Amino acid sequence: MSELSVNHLLGIKYLNKKDISLIFETADHFKEVINRSIKKVPTLRDITIANIFFENSTRTKLSFELAEKRLSADVVNFSAGQSSVKKGETLIDTVNNILSMKVDMVVMRHPNPGAGIFLSKHVKAAIVNAGDGAHEHPTQALLDSFSIREKLGDVGGKNVVIVGDILHSRVALSNIFALKLQGANVKVCGPKTLIPKHIESLGVTVETDLRKALQWCDVANMLRVQNERMDISYFPSTREYTQQFGVNKQLLNSLDKEIVIMHPGPINRGVEITSDVADSDQSIILHQVENGVAVRMAVLYLLASKIK
C-alpha cells in the first residue's frame, strides 16, 4: 500500500507531488462513499481525534468533524473560548491534557504561525494543521486543487490567478505551494499594499490589473479581505477595493472565454465577488465545500494508517 512521506499534515511545503496524487486518489474513493445512501465506513473505528480550535471556524470545523464521523472515528471537540487557555494554560499543557485521555490525532487551528510544527515536536500524536495564522491552510489548498482537477481534468499547465488579500491569507500561500508542485502557472492579483514583498521568489507573477489577470487565467480563486488581521488601513475604502478588484457578472461576460470561479469562504458578497457570480454556473464554490469532506477524509485516513 502507498503511504504519505509525512507523519503530520503541517503544510503543503512539506509534501511532495506523490503525496498530493495519493491524497487525491484516496479522496476519489471517499467522494464516491459520501454520495452513497449509507455514507459511513468503519475505517477509523478505533481512532480518537481531537478538534482543537483556538480561532473561530465554521466550514473547516464542520468539514473535519463530518469527515471524522464518516470514517467512524471518535471525535472530541475543544473550543479555546470556553477552556482553561483563558486561565493561562500553555498550548503544550492543553494538548498533553487532551492526549492523556488517549487521543490519537489532533486537528488544530491556531492564530500563531508555526503552532502545528511546534506541537508536532512536543507531543506524540498525528497533527493536522487546520490553519495557523497567516501561514498555511493545507487542507484548503488540497481541496481547491482537487476541485480544479475535477472540473478541468488536470491541474498541471493550467493558469490560476489568486485575487485579493494575499498578504494576510494562509489559503494563498498553501495554494501557491500546491499549484506550483502540480505544475500550474500562478499569478497573484490585488492592491500592491496587499501583496507581500518578494512573492515572486515563490515562482509566481504579480498582476495589479484584474481584467488582464482574468483574461489570462483558466481559474480565478477569489479571496476575501481579512479585516480581522489588519491593524492599519491597506486601501482607501471597501467601495474603491470593489471597483478595482471585485468580480461581477458584467466583467466575466466581457471576457472572450469562460473561466472557473472559486472562493475558499466565507464570501463577502458585493465586495470581492457579487452574488450573481457566486451563484453562477462558472462558480464551483459549493463543489469545493463538498470536496472538502472527501479530501479531509483522505488526509485523516492516510495519516491514521501511519500511527504505530
CSV table of C-alpha atoms in Angstrom, one decimal:
chain,number,residue,atom,x,y,z
A,1,MET,CA,0.0,0.0,0.0
A,2,SER,CA,1.2,3.5,-0.8
A,3,GLU,CA,1.7,5.8,2.1
A,4,LEU,CA,2.4,9.5,2.7
A,5,SER,CA,6.0,10.7,3.1
A,6,VAL,CA,5.0,12.7,6.3
A,7,ASN,CA,3.5,11.7,9.7
A,8,HIS,CA,1.7,15.0,10.1
A,9,LEU,CA,0.0,17.5,7.7
A,10,LEU,CA,1.6,20.7,8.8
A,11,GLY,CA,1.8,22.5,5.5
A,12,ILE,CA,1.9,21.8,1.7
A,13,LYS,CA,5.5,22.9,1.9
A,14,TYR,CA,6.4,19.5,3.5
A,15,LEU,CA,4.6,17.4,0.9
A,16,ASN,CA,5.8,16.1,-2.5
A,17,LYS,CA,3.9,15.5,-5.7
A,18,LYS,CA,3.4,11.8,-5.0
A,19,ASP,CA,1.7,12.7,-1.6
A,20,ILE,CA,-0.7,15.0,-3.4
A,21,SER,CA,-1.6,12.4,-6.0
A,22,LEU,CA,-2.1,9.8,-3.3
A,23,ILE,CA,-4.4,12.1,-1.3
A,24,PHE,CA,-6.4,12.8,-4.5
A,25,GLU,CA,-6.7,9.2,-5.5
A,26,THR,CA,-7.9,8.3,-1.9
A,27,ALA,CA,-10.3,11.3,-2.0
A,28,ASP,CA,-11.8,10.0,-5.2
A,29,HIS,CA,-12.8,6.8,-3.4
A,30,PHE,CA,-14.2,8.8,-0.4
A,31,LYS,CA,-16.2,11.1,-2.7
A,32,GLU,CA,-18.0,8.1,-4.0
A,33,VAL,CA,-18.6,6.9,-0.4
A,34,ILE,CA,-20.2,10.3,0.7
A,35,ASN,CA,-22.5,10.2,-2.3
A,36,ARG,CA,-23.9,6.8,-1.3
A,37,SER,CA,-27.1,6.3,0.7
A,38,ILE,CA,-25.0,4.9,3.6
A,39,LYS,CA,-22.3,7.5,3.9
A,40,LYS,CA,-20.2,5.8,6.7
A,41,VAL,CA,-17.3,3.5,6.5
A,42,PRO,CA,-15.7,1.8,9.6
A,43,THR,CA,-12.1,2.7,8.6
A,44,LEU,CA,-11.1,4.7,11.7
A,45,ARG,CA,-13.3,2.9,14.3
A,46,ASP,CA,-10.6,2.7,17.0
A,47,ILE,CA,-9.1,6.1,16.4
A,48,THR,CA,-9.9,9.1,18.5
A,49,ILE,CA,-9.5,12.6,17.0
A,50,ALA,CA,-9.5,15.9,18.9
A,51,ASN,CA,-10.5,19.1,17.1
A,52,ILE,CA,-8.8,21.9,18.9
A,53,PHE,CA,-9.7,25.4,17.5
A,54,PHE,CA,-8.2,28.5,19.0
A,55,GLU,CA,-9.8,30.6,16.3
A,56,ASN,CA,-13.3,30.9,15.0
A,57,SER,CA,-14.3,28.5,12.2
A,58,THR,CA,-17.5,27.3,10.6
A,59,ARG,CA,-16.7,25.4,7.3
A,60,THR,CA,-13.4,23.9,8.3
A,61,LYS,CA,-14.5,22.7,11.7
A,62,LEU,CA,-17.8,21.3,10.3
A,63,SER,CA,-15.9,19.7,7.4
A,64,PHE,CA,-13.3,18.0,9.6
A,65,GLU,CA,-16.0,16.8,12.1
A,66,LEU,CA,-18.1,15.4,9.3
A,67,ALA,CA,-15.0,13.7,7.7
A,68,GLU,CA,-14.1,12.1,11.0
A,69,LYS,CA,-17.7,10.9,11.7
A,70,ARG,CA,-18.0,9.5,8.1
A,71,LEU,CA,-14.8,7.4,8.9
A,72,SER,CA,-16.4,6.2,12.2
A,73,ALA,CA,-13.7,7.9,14.4
A,74,ASP,CA,-14.4,9.0,17.9
A,75,VAL,CA,-14.5,12.8,17.9
A,76,VAL,CA,-13.6,15.3,20.8
A,77,ASN,CA,-14.3,19.0,20.1
A,78,PHE,CA,-12.4,21.6,22.0
A,79,SER,CA,-13.1,25.3,21.8
A,80,ALA,CA,-10.4,27.6,23.3
A,81,GLY,CA,-13.0,30.2,24.2
A,82,GLN,CA,-14.6,28.1,26.9
A,83,SER,CA,-11.4,26.4,28.1
A,84,SER,CA,-8.5,26.7,30.6
A,85,VAL,CA,-6.5,28.5,28.0
A,86,LYS,CA,-8.4,31.6,29.2
A,87,LYS,CA,-6.8,30.9,32.6
A,88,GLY,CA,-3.3,31.0,31.3
A,89,GLU,CA,-2.7,27.3,30.4
A,90,THR,CA,0.0,26.8,27.7
A,91,LEU,CA,-0.6,25.2,24.3
A,92,ILE,CA,1.5,22.1,25.2
A,93,ASP,CA,-0.2,21.7,28.6
A,94,THR,CA,-3.6,21.9,26.9
A,95,VAL,CA,-2.8,19.3,24.2
A,96,ASN,CA,-1.0,17.0,26.6
A,97,ASN,CA,-4.0,17.0,28.9
A,98,ILE,CA,-6.2,16.0,25.9
A,99,LEU,CA,-3.7,13.4,24.8
A,100,SER,CA,-3.5,11.8,28.3
A,101,MET,CA,-7.2,10.9,27.6
A,102,LYS,CA,-5.7,8.7,24.8
A,103,VAL,CA,-6.3,10.8,21.7
A,104,ASP,CA,-4.6,9.6,18.5
A,105,MET,CA,-4.8,12.6,16.3
A,106,VAL,CA,-5.1,16.4,16.7
A,107,VAL,CA,-6.7,18.7,14.2
A,108,MET,CA,-5.7,22.2,15.2
A,109,ARG,CA,-6.4,25.8,14.2
A,110,HIS,CA,-4.3,28.4,15.9
A,111,PRO,CA,-3.7,32.2,15.4
A,112,ASN,CA,0.1,31.8,15.6
A,113,PRO,CA,2.1,30.7,12.5
A,114,GLY,CA,4.0,27.5,13.2
A,115,ALA,CA,1.9,26.4,16.1
A,116,GLY,CA,1.3,23.0,14.5
A,117,ILE,CA,5.0,22.5,13.8
A,118,PHE,CA,5.9,23.4,17.4
A,119,LEU,CA,3.2,21.0,18.7
A,120,SER,CA,4.4,18.1,16.4
A,121,LYS,CA,7.8,18.3,18.1
A,122,HIS,CA,6.5,18.1,21.6
A,123,VAL,CA,3.5,15.6,21.6
A,124,LYS,CA,3.0,12.0,20.5
A,125,ALA,CA,0.1,12.4,18.1
A,126,ALA,CA,-0.5,13.0,14.4
A,127,ILE,CA,-1.1,16.7,13.9
A,128,VAL,CA,-3.3,18.2,11.1
A,129,ASN,CA,-2.9,21.9,10.6
A,130,ALA,CA,-6.4,23.4,10.1
A,131,GLY,CA,-4.8,26.9,9.7
A,132,ASP,CA,-2.1,28.6,11.6
A,133,GLY,CA,-2.3,32.4,11.5
A,134,ALA,CA,-1.4,33.9,8.1
A,135,HIS,CA,1.0,30.9,7.4
A,136,GLU,CA,-0.7,27.8,5.9
A,137,HIS,CA,-4.0,26.1,5.5
A,138,PRO,CA,-3.0,22.8,3.7
A,139,THR,CA,-6.4,21.0,3.5
A,140,GLN,CA,-8.0,24.1,1.9
A,141,ALA,CA,-5.3,24.1,-0.8
A,142,LEU,CA,-5.7,20.4,-1.3
A,143,LEU,CA,-9.5,20.7,-1.8
A,144,ASP,CA,-9.0,23.7,-4.1
A,145,SER,CA,-6.6,21.7,-6.3
A,146,PHE,CA,-8.9,18.6,-6.1
A,147,SER,CA,-11.8,20.8,-7.3
A,148,ILE,CA,-9.8,22.2,-10.2
A,149,ARG,CA,-8.7,18.6,-11.2
A,150,GLU,CA,-12.4,17.5,-11.1
A,151,LYS,CA,-13.5,20.5,-13.2
A,152,LEU,CA,-10.7,20.8,-15.7
A,153,GLY,CA,-9.2,17.3,-15.8
A,154,ASP,CA,-5.7,18.2,-14.5
A,155,VAL,CA,-4.0,21.0,-12.6
A,156,GLY,CA,-0.7,20.8,-14.5
A,157,GLY,CA,-0.3,23.5,-17.1
A,158,LYS,CA,-3.4,25.4,-16.0
A,159,ASN,CA,-3.3,29.2,-15.4
A,160,VAL,CA,-4.6,30.1,-12.0
A,161,VAL,CA,-4.9,33.6,-10.5
A,162,ILE,CA,-5.3,34.2,-6.8
A,163,VAL,CA,-7.1,37.6,-6.3
A,164,GLY,CA,-7.4,39.7,-3.2
A,165,ASP,CA,-5.7,39.9,0.2
A,166,ILE,CA,-2.6,37.8,-0.5
A,167,LEU,CA,-0.6,39.4,2.4
A,168,HIS,CA,-2.8,38.0,5.3
A,169,SER,CA,-4.0,34.8,3.6
A,170,ARG,CA,-2.9,31.4,4.6
A,171,VAL,CA,-5.0,30.0,1.8
A,172,ALA,CA,-3.0,31.9,-0.8
A,173,LEU,CA,0.4,30.6,0.5
A,174,SER,CA,-0.8,27.0,0.7
A,175,ASN,CA,-2.4,27.3,-2.8
A,176,ILE,CA,0.8,28.7,-4.3
A,177,PHE,CA,2.8,25.7,-2.9
A,178,ALA,CA,0.2,23.1,-4.0
A,179,LEU,CA,-0.4,24.6,-7.5
A,180,LYS,CA,3.3,25.0,-8.3
A,181,LEU,CA,4.0,21.5,-7.1
A,182,GLN,CA,1.5,20.2,-9.6
A,183,GLY,CA,2.9,22.2,-12.5
A,184,ALA,CA,0.3,25.0,-12.7
A,185,ASN,CA,1.1,28.6,-13.7
A,186,VAL,CA,0.2,31.0,-10.8
A,187,LYS,CA,-0.4,34.8,-10.8
A,188,VAL,CA,-1.4,36.9,-7.8
A,189,CYS,CA,-3.6,40.0,-8.2
A,190,GLY,CA,-4.6,42.7,-5.7
A,191,PRO,CA,-3.7,46.1,-4.4
A,192,LYS,CA,0.1,46.5,-4.1
A,193,THR,CA,-0.3,47.0,-0.3
A,194,LEU,CA,-1.8,43.5,0.0
A,195,ILE,CA,0.8,41.7,-2.0
A,196,PRO,CA,3.9,40.5,0.1
A,197,LYS,CA,7.3,41.7,-0.9
A,198,HIS,CA,9.5,39.1,-2.8
A,199,ILE,CA,6.4,36.9,-3.5
A,200,GLU,CA,8.0,36.3,-7.0
A,201,SER,CA,10.6,34.1,-5.2
A,202,LEU,CA,7.8,31.5,-4.9
A,203,GLY,CA,7.6,31.3,-8.6
A,204,VAL,CA,4.5,33.4,-9.1
A,205,THR,CA,4.0,36.6,-11.1
A,206,VAL,CA,2.2,39.7,-9.9
A,207,GLU,CA,-0.6,41.5,-11.8
A,208,THR,CA,-2.3,44.6,-10.5
A,209,ASP,CA,-4.9,44.8,-13.4
A,210,LEU,CA,-7.8,42.5,-12.6
A,211,ARG,CA,-9.1,42.4,-16.1
A,212,LYS,CA,-5.7,41.3,-17.6
A,213,ALA,CA,-5.4,38.7,-14.9
A,214,LEU,CA,-8.9,37.2,-15.6
A,215,GLN,CA,-8.2,37.3,-19.4
A,216,TRP,CA,-5.0,35.2,-18.7
A,217,CYS,CA,-6.4,32.6,-16.3
A,218,ASP,CA,-8.4,29.4,-16.5
A,219,VAL,CA,-9.3,29.6,-12.8
A,220,ALA,CA,-9.7,32.6,-10.5
A,221,ASN,CA,-9.6,32.0,-6.8
A,222,MET,CA,-11.2,35.0,-5.1
A,223,LEU,CA,-10.0,35.7,-1.5
A,224,ARG,CA,-11.8,37.9,1.0
A,225,VAL,CA,-10.2,40.9,2.6
A,226,GLN,CA,-9.1,39.8,6.1
A,227,ASN,CA,-10.1,42.8,8.1
A,228,GLU,CA,-9.6,41.0,11.4
A,229,ARG,CA,-5.9,40.6,10.7
A,230,MET,CA,-5.4,44.3,9.7
A,231,ASP,CA,-4.0,46.8,12.2
A,232,ILE,CA,-3.7,49.6,9.6
A,233,SER,CA,-5.7,50.6,6.5
A,234,TYR,CA,-4.3,49.0,3.4
A,235,PHE,CA,-6.7,50.7,0.9
A,236,PRO,CA,-8.8,53.8,0.9
A,237,SER,CA,-12.3,52.2,1.2
A,238,THR,CA,-14.2,49.0,0.6
A,239,ARG,CA,-16.0,50.7,-2.3
A,240,GLU,CA,-12.8,51.5,-4.1
A,241,TYR,CA,-11.4,48.0,-3.5
A,242,THR,CA,-14.6,46.5,-5.1
A,243,GLN,CA,-14.4,48.8,-8.1
A,244,GLN,CA,-10.8,47.7,-8.8
A,245,PHE,CA,-10.7,44.1,-7.6
A,246,GLY,CA,-14.3,42.9,-7.3
A,247,VAL,CA,-15.6,40.4,-9.9
A,248,ASN,CA,-19.1,41.0,-11.2
A,249,LYS,CA,-21.1,39.2,-14.0
A,250,GLN,CA,-20.6,42.1,-16.4
A,251,LEU,CA,-16.8,41.8,-16.1
A,252,LEU,CA,-17.0,38.0,-16.6
A,253,ASN,CA,-19.2,38.3,-19.6
A,254,SER,CA,-16.9,40.8,-21.2
A,255,LEU,CA,-14.0,38.2,-21.3
A,256,ASP,CA,-13.5,36.3,-24.5
A,257,LYS,CA,-13.6,32.9,-22.7
A,258,GLU,CA,-15.4,31.2,-19.7
A,259,ILE,CA,-13.3,31.0,-16.6
A,260,VAL,CA,-13.8,29.0,-13.4
A,261,ILE,CA,-14.6,31.0,-10.2
A,262,MET,CA,-13.5,29.7,-6.8
A,263,HIS,CA,-13.7,31.1,-3.3
A,264,PRO,CA,-12.5,29.5,0.0
A,265,GLY,CA,-15.2,31.2,2.0
A,266,PRO,CA,-16.6,33.0,3.9
A,267,ILE,CA,-17.7,35.2,1.0
A,268,ASN,CA,-18.2,38.9,1.4
A,269,ARG,CA,-20.9,39.2,-1.2
A,270,GLY,CA,-20.7,42.5,-3.0
A,271,VAL,CA,-17.0,43.1,-2.1
A,272,GLU,CA,-14.6,40.6,-3.8
A,273,ILE,CA,-17.4,38.8,-5.7
A,274,THR,CA,-21.1,39.7,-6.5
A,275,SER,CA,-24.0,37.3,-5.8
A,276,ASP,CA,-24.7,36.7,-9.5
A,277,VAL,CA,-21.1,35.5,-9.9
A,278,ALA,CA,-21.0,33.4,-6.7
A,279,ASP,CA,-24.3,31.6,-7.7
A,280,SER,CA,-23.5,31.3,-11.4
A,281,ASP,CA,-22.6,28.2,-13.5
A,282,GLN,CA,-19.0,29.3,-13.6
A,283,SER,CA,-18.7,29.1,-9.8
A,284,ILE,CA,-17.6,25.8,-8.2
A,285,ILE,CA,-17.7,27.2,-4.6
A,286,LEU,CA,-20.2,24.6,-3.3
A,287,HIS,CA,-18.3,21.8,-5.1
A,288,GLN,CA,-15.3,23.0,-3.1
A,289,VAL,CA,-17.2,22.6,0.2
A,290,GLU,CA,-18.4,19.0,-0.8
A,291,ASN,CA,-14.9,18.1,-1.9
A,292,GLY,CA,-13.5,19.4,1.4
A,293,VAL,CA,-15.1,16.5,3.2
A,294,ALA,CA,-13.7,13.9,0.8
A,295,VAL,CA,-10.2,15.4,0.9
A,296,ARG,CA,-10.2,15.7,4.7
A,297,MET,CA,-11.3,12.0,4.9
A,298,ALA,CA,-8.4,11.1,2.7
A,299,VAL,CA,-5.9,13.0,4.8
A,300,LEU,CA,-7.2,11.6,8.1
A,301,TYR,CA,-7.2,8.1,6.7
A,302,LEU,CA,-3.7,8.3,5.3
A,303,LEU,CA,-2.2,9.8,8.5
A,304,ALA,CA,-4.1,7.3,10.7
A,305,SER,CA,-2.6,4.4,8.7
A,306,LYS,CA,0.9,5.7,9.9
A,307,ILE,CA,0.1,5.7,13.6
A,308,LYS,CA,2.0,2.9,15.2
